[in-house]
XYZ file of C-alpha atoms in Angstrom:
752
model
C 35.005 120.264 -134.502
C 34.318 117.937 -131.130
C 37.150 115.444 -132.096
C 40.276 118.668 -132.376
C 38.955 119.989 -129.253
C 38.467 116.323 -127.345
C 42.235 116.301 -128.413
C 43.601 119.535 -127.155
C 41.742 118.628 -123.809
C 43.269 115.215 -123.724
C 46.844 116.938 -124.658
C 46.574 119.017 -121.988
C 45.798 116.511 -119.194
C 48.860 114.523 -120.512
C 51.243 117.641 -120.527
C 49.881 118.423 -116.696
C 50.579 114.522 -115.626
C 53.755 114.288 -117.138
C 55.129 117.368 -115.521
C 53.117 116.268 -112.447
C 56.360 114.539 -112.171
C 58.835 117.136 -112.515
C 57.773 120.479 -112.336
C 56.437 120.082 -108.352
C 58.398 123.234 -107.165
C 60.253 121.204 -104.407
C 57.182 119.145 -103.387
C 58.554 115.811 -101.205
C 58.075 113.285 -104.208
C 58.623 108.849 -104.057
C 59.960 106.869 -106.808
C 58.999 103.298 -106.240
C 60.162 100.374 -108.449
C 58.223 97.576 -109.159
C 59.280 94.214 -111.389
C 56.867 91.881 -113.507
C 53.782 93.934 -110.999
C 50.828 94.215 -113.493
C 50.113 91.260 -114.940
C 51.670 90.662 -119.073
C 54.481 93.051 -118.243
C 57.317 90.911 -117.967
C 60.210 93.653 -117.086
C 59.186 96.596 -114.496
C 58.360 100.072 -113.842
C 58.230 102.754 -111.838
C 55.871 104.770 -109.257
C 55.953 108.448 -108.576
C 54.094 109.381 -105.231
C 53.568 112.641 -104.043
C 54.971 112.002 -100.094
C 51.905 114.381 -99.352
C 49.112 112.713 -99.982
C 50.881 109.216 -101.525
C 48.466 108.873 -104.034
C 49.883 108.635 -107.215
C 50.644 110.723 -109.523
C 52.711 109.281 -112.937
C 54.211 105.591 -113.152
C 56.875 104.752 -115.714
C 56.937 101.657 -117.932
C 60.727 100.170 -118.406
C 60.164 96.972 -119.768
C 61.671 95.257 -120.533
C 64.242 95.993 -118.079
C 63.747 95.183 -114.217
C 64.768 97.830 -112.430
C 66.445 97.935 -108.793
C 67.837 100.781 -107.929
C 67.434 104.450 -108.329
C 69.079 107.530 -108.501
C 68.251 110.550 -109.408
C 70.171 113.989 -110.930
C 70.244 117.250 -109.214
C 67.159 118.666 -111.838
C 64.856 115.647 -111.466
C 65.096 115.262 -114.857
C 66.833 111.630 -115.698
C 67.052 108.802 -113.007
C 70.179 106.093 -113.909
C 68.703 102.426 -112.677
C 70.234 99.632 -112.711
C 68.190 96.288 -113.658
C 68.709 93.665 -111.475
C 71.289 91.107 -111.955
C 69.772 88.207 -110.469
C 67.023 88.814 -112.370
C 67.644 90.240 -115.414
C 69.173 88.396 -117.591
C 70.833 91.406 -119.838
C 71.543 93.058 -116.529
C 73.290 96.721 -117.202
C 71.050 100.352 -116.753
C 68.662 102.455 -118.351
C 68.598 105.738 -118.265
C 64.613 107.152 -117.722
C 64.019 110.884 -118.991
C 61.388 111.790 -116.333
C 59.839 114.152 -118.013
C 58.724 112.644 -121.030
C 58.122 109.256 -119.237
C 60.589 107.290 -121.535
C 63.631 104.967 -121.530
C 66.052 106.769 -123.349
C 69.034 104.467 -123.856
C 70.018 101.062 -121.545
C 74.456 100.893 -120.767
C 76.309 98.105 -120.267
C 74.114 95.579 -121.031
C 75.641 92.451 -119.771
C 77.888 93.645 -116.710
C 75.710 92.919 -113.287
C 76.020 96.909 -111.912
C 75.890 96.311 -108.020
C 74.821 100.410 -107.710
C 74.432 104.155 -109.059
C 75.558 107.289 -106.542
C 74.415 110.998 -107.542
C 78.796 112.150 -106.942
C 79.522 115.074 -104.650
C 81.255 116.460 -108.265
C 78.036 115.934 -110.191
C 78.481 112.835 -111.748
C 76.728 109.875 -111.536
C 79.339 106.365 -110.262
C 78.419 102.933 -111.422
C 79.365 99.960 -109.705
C 80.314 97.354 -112.423
C 80.512 92.874 -111.114
C 82.522 91.465 -113.706
C 85.053 94.252 -114.393
C 85.723 95.248 -110.964
C 85.221 98.441 -111.747
C 83.677 102.369 -110.649
C 82.939 103.823 -114.098
C 82.514 107.818 -113.267
C 79.496 109.134 -115.448
C 78.228 112.815 -117.597
C 75.375 112.808 -117.142
C 74.030 115.290 -119.365
C 76.680 113.967 -122.242
C 76.737 110.224 -120.766
C 79.846 110.494 -121.789
C 82.848 107.570 -120.203
C 84.788 110.526 -117.696
C 86.518 107.760 -115.525
C 87.471 103.894 -114.725
C 88.345 103.176 -111.008
C 89.774 99.899 -111.288
C 89.520 97.901 -107.746
C 90.920 94.397 -107.304
C 86.800 92.891 -106.206
C 84.112 93.640 -107.639
C 82.726 96.825 -105.735
C 79.390 96.427 -104.382
C 78.416 99.622 -101.900
C 79.612 103.427 -102.166
C 78.727 106.415 -99.895
C 79.995 110.269 -100.790
C 81.406 112.264 -97.290
C 79.301 114.830 -96.739
C 81.669 117.183 -97.510
C 82.244 115.934 -100.889
C 85.979 115.083 -100.585
C 85.326 111.497 -100.282
C 83.658 108.399 -101.106
C 83.547 105.050 -99.722
C 83.226 102.130 -101.789
C 83.198 98.689 -100.317
C 84.039 95.602 -102.426
C 82.462 92.201 -102.370
C 84.400 90.269 -99.216
C 85.229 92.793 -96.986
C 87.570 95.774 -97.952
C 86.350 99.666 -98.011
C 87.904 101.556 -99.584
C 88.837 105.370 -99.332
C 88.662 108.122 -102.516
C 89.833 111.503 -103.177
C 86.823 112.796 -105.048
C 89.111 115.567 -107.020
C 91.940 112.915 -108.040
C 90.416 109.588 -107.225
C 93.769 108.950 -105.903
C 93.270 106.445 -102.947
C 93.512 107.563 -99.304
C 93.420 104.490 -97.284
C 91.631 100.639 -97.027
C 89.908 100.232 -94.461
C 90.629 96.364 -93.456
C 90.044 93.367 -91.333
C 86.456 93.955 -91.509
C 83.928 91.033 -90.944
C 83.662 89.260 -94.685
C 79.999 89.579 -96.042
C 77.911 87.572 -97.607
C 78.173 86.293 -100.963
C 75.241 85.289 -102.101
C 73.260 88.622 -100.578
C 72.731 92.500 -102.713
C 73.452 94.994 -100.047
C 71.153 97.969 -101.303
C 73.128 99.931 -98.748
C 75.779 99.239 -96.794
C 77.833 102.346 -95.761
C 76.708 105.442 -93.374
C 79.009 108.086 -92.963
C 78.034 110.675 -89.751
C 76.886 114.323 -90.787
C 80.030 115.486 -88.843
C 82.490 113.093 -91.418
C 83.562 111.437 -88.369
C 82.167 108.759 -89.071
C 81.800 106.164 -91.037
C 79.322 103.397 -90.660
C 79.616 99.702 -92.207
C 77.223 97.098 -92.419
C 78.570 93.315 -92.510
C 75.442 91.028 -92.459
C 74.102 91.137 -88.981
C 76.968 93.453 -87.707
C 77.620 97.027 -87.757
C 81.064 98.712 -87.257
C 81.858 101.794 -86.669
C 85.344 103.284 -88.017
C 87.129 105.988 -86.800
C 87.424 108.669 -90.415
C 90.688 110.153 -89.652
C 92.354 107.542 -88.698
C 90.091 104.401 -90.366
C 90.300 102.087 -87.948
C 87.775 99.782 -86.278
C 86.421 101.707 -82.776
C 83.535 99.914 -82.197
C 80.823 97.226 -83.429
C 77.888 96.451 -82.436
C 74.963 93.587 -83.560
C 71.613 92.813 -84.028
C 69.811 89.899 -84.166
C 68.428 89.957 -87.520
C 67.952 86.743 -89.294
C 68.854 88.152 -92.998
C 72.300 87.739 -93.489
C 72.073 91.462 -95.711
C 71.387 95.137 -93.434
C 70.540 98.197 -94.734
C 71.636 101.220 -92.869
C 70.482 104.690 -92.950
C 71.394 107.663 -90.642
C 68.813 110.422 -89.677
C 70.412 114.370 -90.268
C 71.353 114.628 -86.961
C 73.288 111.342 -87.155
C 71.951 110.288 -82.987
C 70.403 107.240 -84.747
C 70.984 105.188 -87.317
C 68.194 102.957 -88.669
C 68.971 99.230 -89.740
C 66.044 97.101 -91.740
C 66.710 93.063 -92.667
C 66.951 92.749 -96.443
C 64.247 90.394 -97.464
C 63.083 91.019 -93.719
C 60.778 92.026 -91.379
C 62.844 93.812 -88.160
C 63.821 97.485 -88.544
C 66.067 98.738 -85.751
C 67.101 102.192 -83.918
C 70.813 102.467 -82.643
C 71.448 104.851 -80.696
C 74.653 106.721 -81.826
C 74.851 108.026 -77.817
C 74.089 105.638 -75.761
C 74.652 102.130 -77.954
C 71.256 101.559 -76.821
C 68.984 99.643 -79.807
C 65.489 98.599 -79.820
C 63.634 96.304 -82.593
C 60.399 96.366 -84.375
C 58.286 94.354 -86.911
C 56.703 95.639 -89.475
C 53.010 95.284 -90.386
C 51.988 91.773 -92.086
C 50.590 91.090 -95.488
C 52.246 93.517 -96.876
C 55.169 92.565 -97.941
C 59.021 91.955 -96.479
C 61.309 94.540 -96.641
C 63.299 95.982 -99.626
C 64.648 99.481 -99.056
C 65.178 102.981 -96.627
C 64.901 106.071 -96.996
C 65.048 108.993 -94.294
C 64.067 111.845 -95.656
C 66.290 115.122 -93.719
C 64.504 117.346 -91.360
C 61.919 114.774 -90.853
C 60.984 112.580 -88.000
C 60.151 109.269 -90.305
C 61.618 106.399 -91.752
C 60.250 105.455 -95.183
C 60.610 101.479 -95.020
C 59.444 100.049 -99.054
C 58.279 96.583 -99.209
C 57.818 94.760 -101.936
C 53.572 95.771 -102.408
C 53.614 98.874 -99.596
C 55.821 101.634 -97.985
C 55.462 101.572 -94.292
C 55.817 105.199 -92.384
C 58.003 104.868 -88.905
C 57.390 107.725 -86.892
C 60.712 108.205 -85.083
C 59.801 109.698 -81.769
C 57.152 107.188 -81.029
C 58.445 104.451 -82.108
C 54.996 103.632 -84.730
C 54.410 103.034 -87.377
C 51.206 104.910 -88.782
C 50.631 104.792 -92.517
C 51.162 101.183 -94.707
C 49.847 102.341 -97.518
C 49.643 99.389 -100.394
C 51.044 101.108 -103.387
C 51.324 98.501 -106.078
C 48.819 99.179 -109.340
C 48.775 95.911 -110.539
C 47.027 92.084 -110.433
C 50.099 90.583 -110.059
C 52.610 89.655 -107.126
C 55.493 92.223 -107.508
C 58.819 90.729 -107.508
C 61.131 90.913 -104.111
C 64.419 91.696 -106.171
C 62.967 95.475 -107.258
C 64.813 97.013 -104.539
C 62.219 99.661 -103.069
C 62.535 103.694 -103.420
C 63.909 107.218 -103.991
C 62.984 109.989 -102.802
C 63.357 113.744 -103.761
C 61.912 117.179 -102.958
C 62.052 118.869 -98.835
C 59.473 116.648 -96.440
C 60.226 118.839 -93.948
C 57.404 121.638 -95.542
C 53.518 121.733 -94.140
C 52.716 122.689 -90.936
C 50.612 120.598 -88.428
C 46.474 119.690 -89.011
C 44.310 121.890 -86.514
C 41.336 119.709 -84.704
C 38.599 120.373 -82.521
C 36.373 117.852 -80.407
C 32.109 119.629 -81.019
C 30.627 116.502 -79.311
C 30.313 115.604 -76.215
C 30.509 119.531 -74.765
C 31.380 120.456 -71.230
C 28.902 119.705 -68.879
C 26.713 117.716 -70.891
C 24.614 114.459 -69.311
C 25.413 111.008 -70.334
C 24.020 108.206 -69.208
C 25.899 104.868 -69.079
C 25.227 101.951 -71.468
C 23.730 104.149 -73.871
C 25.093 105.125 -77.601
C 25.298 108.986 -78.759
C 27.913 109.997 -81.277
C 31.410 111.773 -80.982
C 32.463 114.472 -84.004
C 35.164 116.456 -84.101
C 36.544 118.552 -87.162
C 40.290 118.178 -88.931
C 41.640 120.714 -90.697
C 44.620 119.908 -93.212
C 47.165 123.219 -93.426
C 48.019 124.399 -96.989
C 50.674 122.019 -98.342
C 50.531 120.133 -96.449
C 50.242 116.490 -95.491
C 47.153 114.549 -95.726
C 45.432 112.916 -92.110
C 47.224 109.558 -91.655
C 44.974 108.561 -89.087
C 42.491 109.395 -85.752
C 42.632 107.702 -82.229
C 39.935 108.238 -79.374
C 40.838 108.357 -75.810
C 38.920 108.229 -72.611
C 39.581 110.452 -69.389
C 37.417 109.485 -65.695
C 39.161 111.891 -63.532
C 38.608 114.864 -64.779
C 41.680 114.227 -67.717
C 44.581 113.144 -65.514
C 44.538 109.614 -67.405
C 43.216 108.769 -70.451
C 43.148 104.983 -72.014
C 42.014 104.336 -76.094
C 38.987 103.674 -76.688
C 38.289 99.998 -77.758
C 37.539 100.050 -81.566
C 39.637 103.628 -81.935
C 42.292 102.798 -81.257
C 43.292 104.354 -85.333
C 40.546 105.388 -87.745
C 40.556 105.789 -90.820
C 42.032 109.486 -92.461
C 38.724 111.211 -92.868
C 36.358 109.810 -90.299
C 35.161 112.682 -88.151
C 32.547 111.557 -86.148
C 32.403 107.973 -84.303
C 29.094 106.116 -82.031
C 30.193 105.594 -79.333
C 29.170 102.595 -76.222
C 29.065 104.320 -73.058
C 30.641 101.747 -70.692
C 28.899 101.616 -67.475
C 30.319 104.035 -65.517
C 29.327 106.838 -63.077
C 31.748 109.432 -63.073
C 31.638 113.489 -63.166
C 34.740 114.341 -64.905
C 34.981 112.062 -68.052
C 36.372 113.492 -71.000
C 36.849 112.683 -74.403
C 40.348 113.454 -76.195
C 40.845 112.913 -79.956
C 44.411 112.967 -81.765
C 44.884 112.787 -85.185
C 48.588 111.982 -87.293
C 49.629 113.072 -90.547
C 51.618 111.681 -92.982
C 54.962 113.780 -92.115
C 54.596 112.588 -88.588
C 52.715 116.280 -87.674
C 50.223 115.818 -84.363
C 47.051 117.687 -83.425
C 44.574 116.764 -80.643
C 42.041 118.333 -78.909
C 39.699 117.415 -75.426
C 36.700 117.988 -74.601
C 35.973 119.910 -71.141
C 34.337 117.551 -67.865
C 30.984 116.235 -68.665
C 29.077 113.983 -66.280
C 28.053 109.947 -66.800
C 25.268 108.386 -64.952
C 23.233 105.411 -64.808
C 20.094 107.087 -63.984
C 20.908 109.677 -65.970
C 20.493 112.582 -63.695
C 23.690 113.192 -63.039
C 23.111 112.495 -59.262
C 26.234 109.638 -60.057
C 28.107 108.253 -57.528
C 28.704 109.486 -54.184
C 29.815 106.014 -52.352
C 33.808 105.860 -51.326
C 36.331 103.015 -52.233
C 37.837 100.932 -49.338
C 41.563 100.313 -48.352
C 43.116 98.238 -45.982
C 46.997 97.930 -45.673
C 47.830 93.753 -45.348
C 51.921 94.030 -45.266
C 53.784 95.998 -44.291
C 51.902 96.085 -40.598
C 54.256 98.393 -38.337
C 57.003 96.860 -36.213
C 58.720 94.937 -38.881
C 63.063 96.485 -39.370
C 64.439 96.566 -43.095
C 67.733 96.986 -44.167
C 67.926 100.053 -47.110
C 68.878 98.021 -50.190
C 66.413 95.572 -49.406
C 63.132 94.789 -51.826
C 60.248 95.619 -50.076
C 56.783 93.690 -50.623
C 53.970 96.578 -51.278
C 50.248 94.593 -50.061
C 47.133 95.902 -49.924
C 43.237 95.397 -50.146
C 41.177 98.372 -51.895
C 37.380 98.186 -53.477
C 34.928 100.494 -54.641
C 30.303 99.602 -55.691
C 32.084 101.179 -59.261
C 35.207 100.045 -59.179
C 38.710 101.703 -58.255
C 40.032 103.318 -61.155
C 43.171 104.497 -59.612
C 45.952 104.621 -56.628
C 48.563 106.607 -55.155
C 51.814 105.268 -52.609
C 53.565 107.425 -50.859
C 56.145 107.009 -48.260
C 56.779 108.479 -45.565
C 60.225 108.716 -42.506
C 58.775 110.614 -39.866
C 55.558 108.464 -38.510
C 53.040 109.728 -41.346
C 53.541 113.731 -40.209
C 54.147 114.249 -44.325
C 54.746 111.572 -47.079
C 57.518 113.070 -49.430
C 58.898 110.079 -51.003
C 56.493 108.853 -53.855
C 56.496 105.367 -55.063
C 54.051 104.867 -57.436
C 51.120 106.896 -58.738
C 48.459 105.893 -61.166
C 48.393 102.593 -60.547
C 45.464 100.510 -62.056
C 42.493 100.082 -59.915
C 43.431 96.147 -60.347
C 47.252 96.390 -58.612
C 46.954 95.323 -54.928
C 50.480 94.712 -54.501
C 53.959 96.829 -55.331
C 57.082 95.991 -54.860
C 59.744 98.600 -53.626
C 63.741 98.876 -53.936
C 64.374 100.414 -50.882
C 67.121 102.440 -51.558
C 70.607 102.872 -49.751
C 70.862 106.002 -48.330
C 67.390 105.183 -47.187
C 67.099 105.162 -43.250
C 64.165 105.956 -40.933
C 62.778 103.929 -37.918
C 59.470 106.253 -38.290
C 58.781 104.578 -41.070
C 55.146 104.748 -42.339
C 52.990 104.085 -46.037
C 50.058 106.157 -47.289
C 47.732 104.498 -49.989
C 45.320 107.299 -51.507
C 42.608 105.289 -53.860
C 39.629 107.194 -56.494
C 37.396 105.750 -57.659
C 35.505 107.345 -61.533
C 33.411 109.615 -60.079
C 36.652 111.145 -58.574
C 35.241 109.965 -54.372
C 39.045 109.061 -52.443
C 39.591 107.165 -49.261
C 42.838 106.626 -48.065
C 45.126 104.500 -45.284
C 47.995 104.388 -43.711
C 49.836 101.509 -41.418
C 48.983 101.556 -38.903
C 52.041 101.909 -37.027
C 55.212 102.170 -37.595
C 58.289 99.990 -39.677
C 62.703 100.984 -39.215
C 64.633 100.870 -42.026
C 68.338 100.571 -41.039
C 70.887 100.928 -43.096
C 72.600 97.936 -44.875
C 75.955 96.828 -46.079
C 76.592 99.130 -49.083
C 78.901 97.051 -51.723
C 77.498 99.559 -54.406
C 80.158 101.564 -56.088
C 79.926 104.937 -57.069
C 78.562 105.487 -61.045
C 80.617 107.811 -63.618
C 79.835 109.812 -66.476
C 82.597 111.733 -68.818
C 80.643 114.214 -70.824
C 83.809 115.865 -72.121
C 85.823 114.995 -74.231
C 83.036 113.447 -75.784
C 84.422 109.361 -77.523
C 86.360 109.404 -80.471
C 87.040 112.935 -80.072
C 89.962 114.807 -81.608
C 91.669 117.152 -79.741
C 94.182 119.256 -81.431
C 97.477 118.331 -80.411
C 98.959 121.238 -77.906
C 95.660 122.431 -76.960
C 94.102 122.237 -73.593
C 91.123 119.787 -73.110
C 88.013 120.962 -70.776
C 87.386 118.003 -68.875
C 83.847 117.227 -67.279
C 82.254 114.718 -65.456
C 79.460 113.307 -62.664
C 79.314 111.140 -59.846
C 77.269 109.298 -58.256
C 76.554 106.879 -55.215
C 73.586 104.914 -53.794
C 74.948 107.606 -50.105
C 77.362 109.468 -51.103
C 80.493 110.410 -52.978
C 83.494 110.674 -50.815
C 86.723 112.012 -53.156
C 87.228 111.399 -57.035
C 90.995 111.381 -59.153
C 91.715 111.865 -62.802
C 93.944 110.038 -64.276
C 95.301 110.108 -67.691
C 96.856 107.112 -70.428
C 98.884 108.509 -73.693
C 99.384 104.225 -74.127
C 95.654 102.780 -74.950
C 95.217 101.920 -71.423
C 98.674 99.969 -70.497
C 99.566 102.719 -68.101
C 97.827 105.625 -66.256
C 99.718 108.343 -64.441
C 96.995 110.390 -61.668
C 97.131 114.087 -62.864
C 94.203 115.536 -59.815
C 92.655 114.681 -56.809
C 89.075 116.322 -55.968
C 86.596 116.617 -52.980
C 83.030 114.431 -53.632
C 81.584 117.023 -55.911
C 84.274 118.373 -58.344
C 83.261 117.751 -62.027
C 85.637 119.647 -63.832
C 89.210 119.981 -64.692
C 90.849 121.917 -67.761
C 94.523 119.699 -68.851
C 97.413 121.653 -69.615
C 100.855 122.279 -68.900
C 101.476 118.358 -69.651
C 103.699 117.826 -71.634
C 102.588 115.078 -73.522
C 99.440 116.632 -75.068
C 101.355 118.227 -77.706
C 102.345 114.854 -79.251
C 99.761 112.696 -81.158
C 98.611 110.023 -79.789
C 96.834 107.641 -81.963
C 93.947 106.083 -78.387
C 94.481 108.541 -75.204
C 91.878 107.919 -72.395
C 91.017 110.039 -69.316
C 90.025 108.215 -67.152
C 87.769 109.541 -63.386
C 87.620 107.296 -60.157
C 85.125 107.917 -57.313
C 85.316 106.271 -53.899
C 82.579 106.233 -51.462
C 82.439 105.984 -47.419
C 82.883 102.339 -47.673
C 85.629 102.009 -50.158
C 83.946 101.024 -53.441
C 85.461 102.467 -56.650
C 83.753 104.001 -59.707
C 85.097 104.618 -63.228
C 84.373 105.478 -66.530
C 87.043 106.454 -69.281
C 86.964 108.521 -72.111
C 89.117 107.338 -75.392
C 90.163 110.474 -77.186
C 93.105 110.999 -80.273
C 95.336 113.994 -80.238
C 95.721 115.223 -83.912
C 98.562 116.382 -85.672
C 98.215 120.460 -87.250
C 99.481 122.206 -89.767
C 99.989 125.612 -89.684
C 102.212 126.492 -92.940
C 103.811 124.797 -95.937
C 106.586 126.777 -98.148
C 108.499 124.750 -100.743
C 112.086 126.484 -101.161
C 112.833 126.107 -105.033
C 116.673 126.407 -104.535
C 117.324 124.548 -101.676
C 114.460 121.590 -102.269
C 113.333 122.323 -99.913
C 109.921 121.350 -98.526
C 109.605 122.889 -94.758
C 106.226 122.120 -92.223
C 105.687 123.767 -89.490
C 102.251 122.896 -86.910
C 102.374 120.406 -83.878
C 102.487 117.221 -82.916
C 104.979 116.113 -85.499
C 106.120 113.356 -82.982
C 104.311 110.385 -81.243
C 103.843 109.347 -77.823
C 103.881 105.687 -79.420
C 105.670 105.059 -82.648
C 106.655 108.580 -84.303
C 105.529 106.640 -87.570
C 105.420 109.378 -90.113
C 103.827 109.672 -93.556
C 104.013 112.488 -96.067
C 100.818 113.307 -98.775
C 101.369 115.726 -101.142
C 97.820 116.718 -103.109
C 96.479 113.159 -101.238
C 99.789 111.261 -102.782
C 102.178 109.502 -100.682
C 106.361 110.275 -100.054
C 107.996 108.048 -99.842
C 111.475 110.154 -99.328
C 112.856 109.860 -95.957
C 112.363 113.575 -93.908
C 115.268 115.611 -94.091
C 114.539 116.668 -90.075
C 111.305 116.077 -88.162
C 110.809 117.760 -84.238
C 107.463 117.867 -83.028
C 106.971 121.264 -83.927
C 108.770 121.424 -87.609
C 109.322 118.369 -90.809
C 111.418 119.248 -94.038
C 111.882 116.759 -96.898
C 114.084 117.356 -100.150
C 113.016 116.464 -102.956
C 112.287 117.902 -106.498
C 108.681 118.546 -107.195
C 107.684 115.233 -109.280
C 109.405 113.164 -106.179
C 106.505 115.239 -103.892
C 103.853 115.107 -105.805
C 104.502 119.088 -106.603
C 102.599 121.145 -108.795
C 102.106 124.802 -110.186
C 99.451 126.405 -108.623
C 97.381 125.074 -105.402
C 98.788 122.370 -103.408
C 97.960 120.088 -100.198
C 100.312 117.874 -97.461
C 98.887 116.077 -94.562
C 100.770 114.856 -92.059
C 99.793 110.948 -90.887
C 101.325 110.519 -86.875
C 100.970 107.509 -85.817
C 97.902 106.839 -88.649
C 96.337 110.237 -87.248
C 96.150 112.878 -89.730
C 96.021 115.878 -89.778
C 94.013 118.796 -90.895
C 94.846 120.089 -94.832
C 96.855 122.694 -95.054
C 97.546 124.503 -98.608
C 99.996 126.320 -100.150
C 100.713 127.970 -103.405
C 103.845 127.453 -106.081
């Protein structure tokens, strides 16, 4: 009887563990692949992690297969995993039942599978090497629905956000644009930088959320492609040490994250400002093998062959680097990381309350006290990643991290603190925490006193301060670099210093040069603005110690700042139209900009080019403060233009000229399409059917190009004669598109 009860309990426990992998509602999960991680295990396995806690909740052995990329079905019941073609002699891929935690079949043995993707059509798209094709699988029946042949092996794949297109990159450089519905080729993006023939590229394509931009990573260079014209509109490079980059966009498309495959560097590219920042993953936990960015999350999950590093995109810091390897062997680095599923935006920020020290407490310098707090994790929320403790000696104006308390353990609720040898009546402690979802909380004590005698009398002696340079009587020019120096000291120690400037002989000091300078700072460099002029200039320095005692000094007499020669042009920024914006032909265009100058803007002008900047025509002139203008009633605005440019110029009073350009596209638009059976005429109306450049026009019906010569073309109409077969017209719903000088119109549907 006891044996039966034990078996029932064990069976229930097994079923519970199995169901955890799938039946967690929409809880966030991480599926990480490993190769040769356990001693005695020739192949690999999948580790399942609860993203809220990073605890292991399941493991699926797929040996003797050597897993690499992993792709899940929408219901999270099946996983499609390619075997690493460099490691697994049998190549191919496996299909895993995530509920029963076992491999149910192998497919494509002997063929290298370089990628898998769940398509917008609900099918699995598989990239095959030797056969140079993409195979489309029904994930339920595992039947091959269709095979797409390519001139060379496919290596990367991504679907557009609206699901209508799929982008497939080939072995060397080209990227094919395929219509998902009928599998026809829309375009081929060529003339890209050649790729390395010796690296596996796990993720090299990304599409912006608005479907306008395609990012293509090649070695250490990213090409930015306009998805209307399929032209490269920009490129940028990062100083990567490997020959392969993985790229991922955040949910807004404002940031592109890049990581070196089998390297250590992570880069953040601001798609608006084009600024690039680099970071290095923490040591001793393996090189980078994968990159995941959950929707509506501030985290990037950087997979490494023995861990996962969590990168907080808001603070540009790593908040956790947990080891996830389960065995004692060293995993193979060609295991390609992880995939994620579920809602990573769930949960709430933790709550935190400091309990010691308390406000008005008397603390003796050099003694040991306990800092205490209470952290609460909300239900169904992320676990704590770490805590940090900071000290303020100026009533909370500034804080510095206490040595040894930079990154305390998640479970820490107290810290033994050696009180420093200082005196202050405005000490504060701030305890802060961050969870595994990059949510934060903090709590600050009220003011308490630190004194050397324990009586709370504290330090009453103010600092001493004196200006060394300038002393007064000197003459400087606007634009000069002013070297300021002084001497400040205190019986205990200077904690902060504020520097300001007066232009009225010291009556007021409205210009703040610096605040919160450290106590050891004894000089400051100030770049005098070009617009600053005064013969009654003075400086003031306010010095404070830890006890709040204050002293100040001003320069003994006035010094002069004369206007220097102005050779700095105005700065112009255009906010509208945005770079690479597509504007429908005939529409009015709102132009917005901002012109600034070190002294003053005198005049401005707006110019327009319809030939990619070869020639410009001035459209309007403005005064110094204008910042917007509506472009209308210009004939060429109704014609398609691959690259139109609006230019704003600004002049200052000395003739210095600044300018800025915004490149945009004027696109054709179809408003109606009718096929007349008797006359065999397809008539299309709209605007922008003629171009400012070459008038090269192409017709696509149901995404197939029609090679017939048009009967007539004007800027608002297009007619072409042909039977249904030659025009690719089918019974029912049809779509038409026009491409004018490489610029694509909208897709218009009509019934036949």
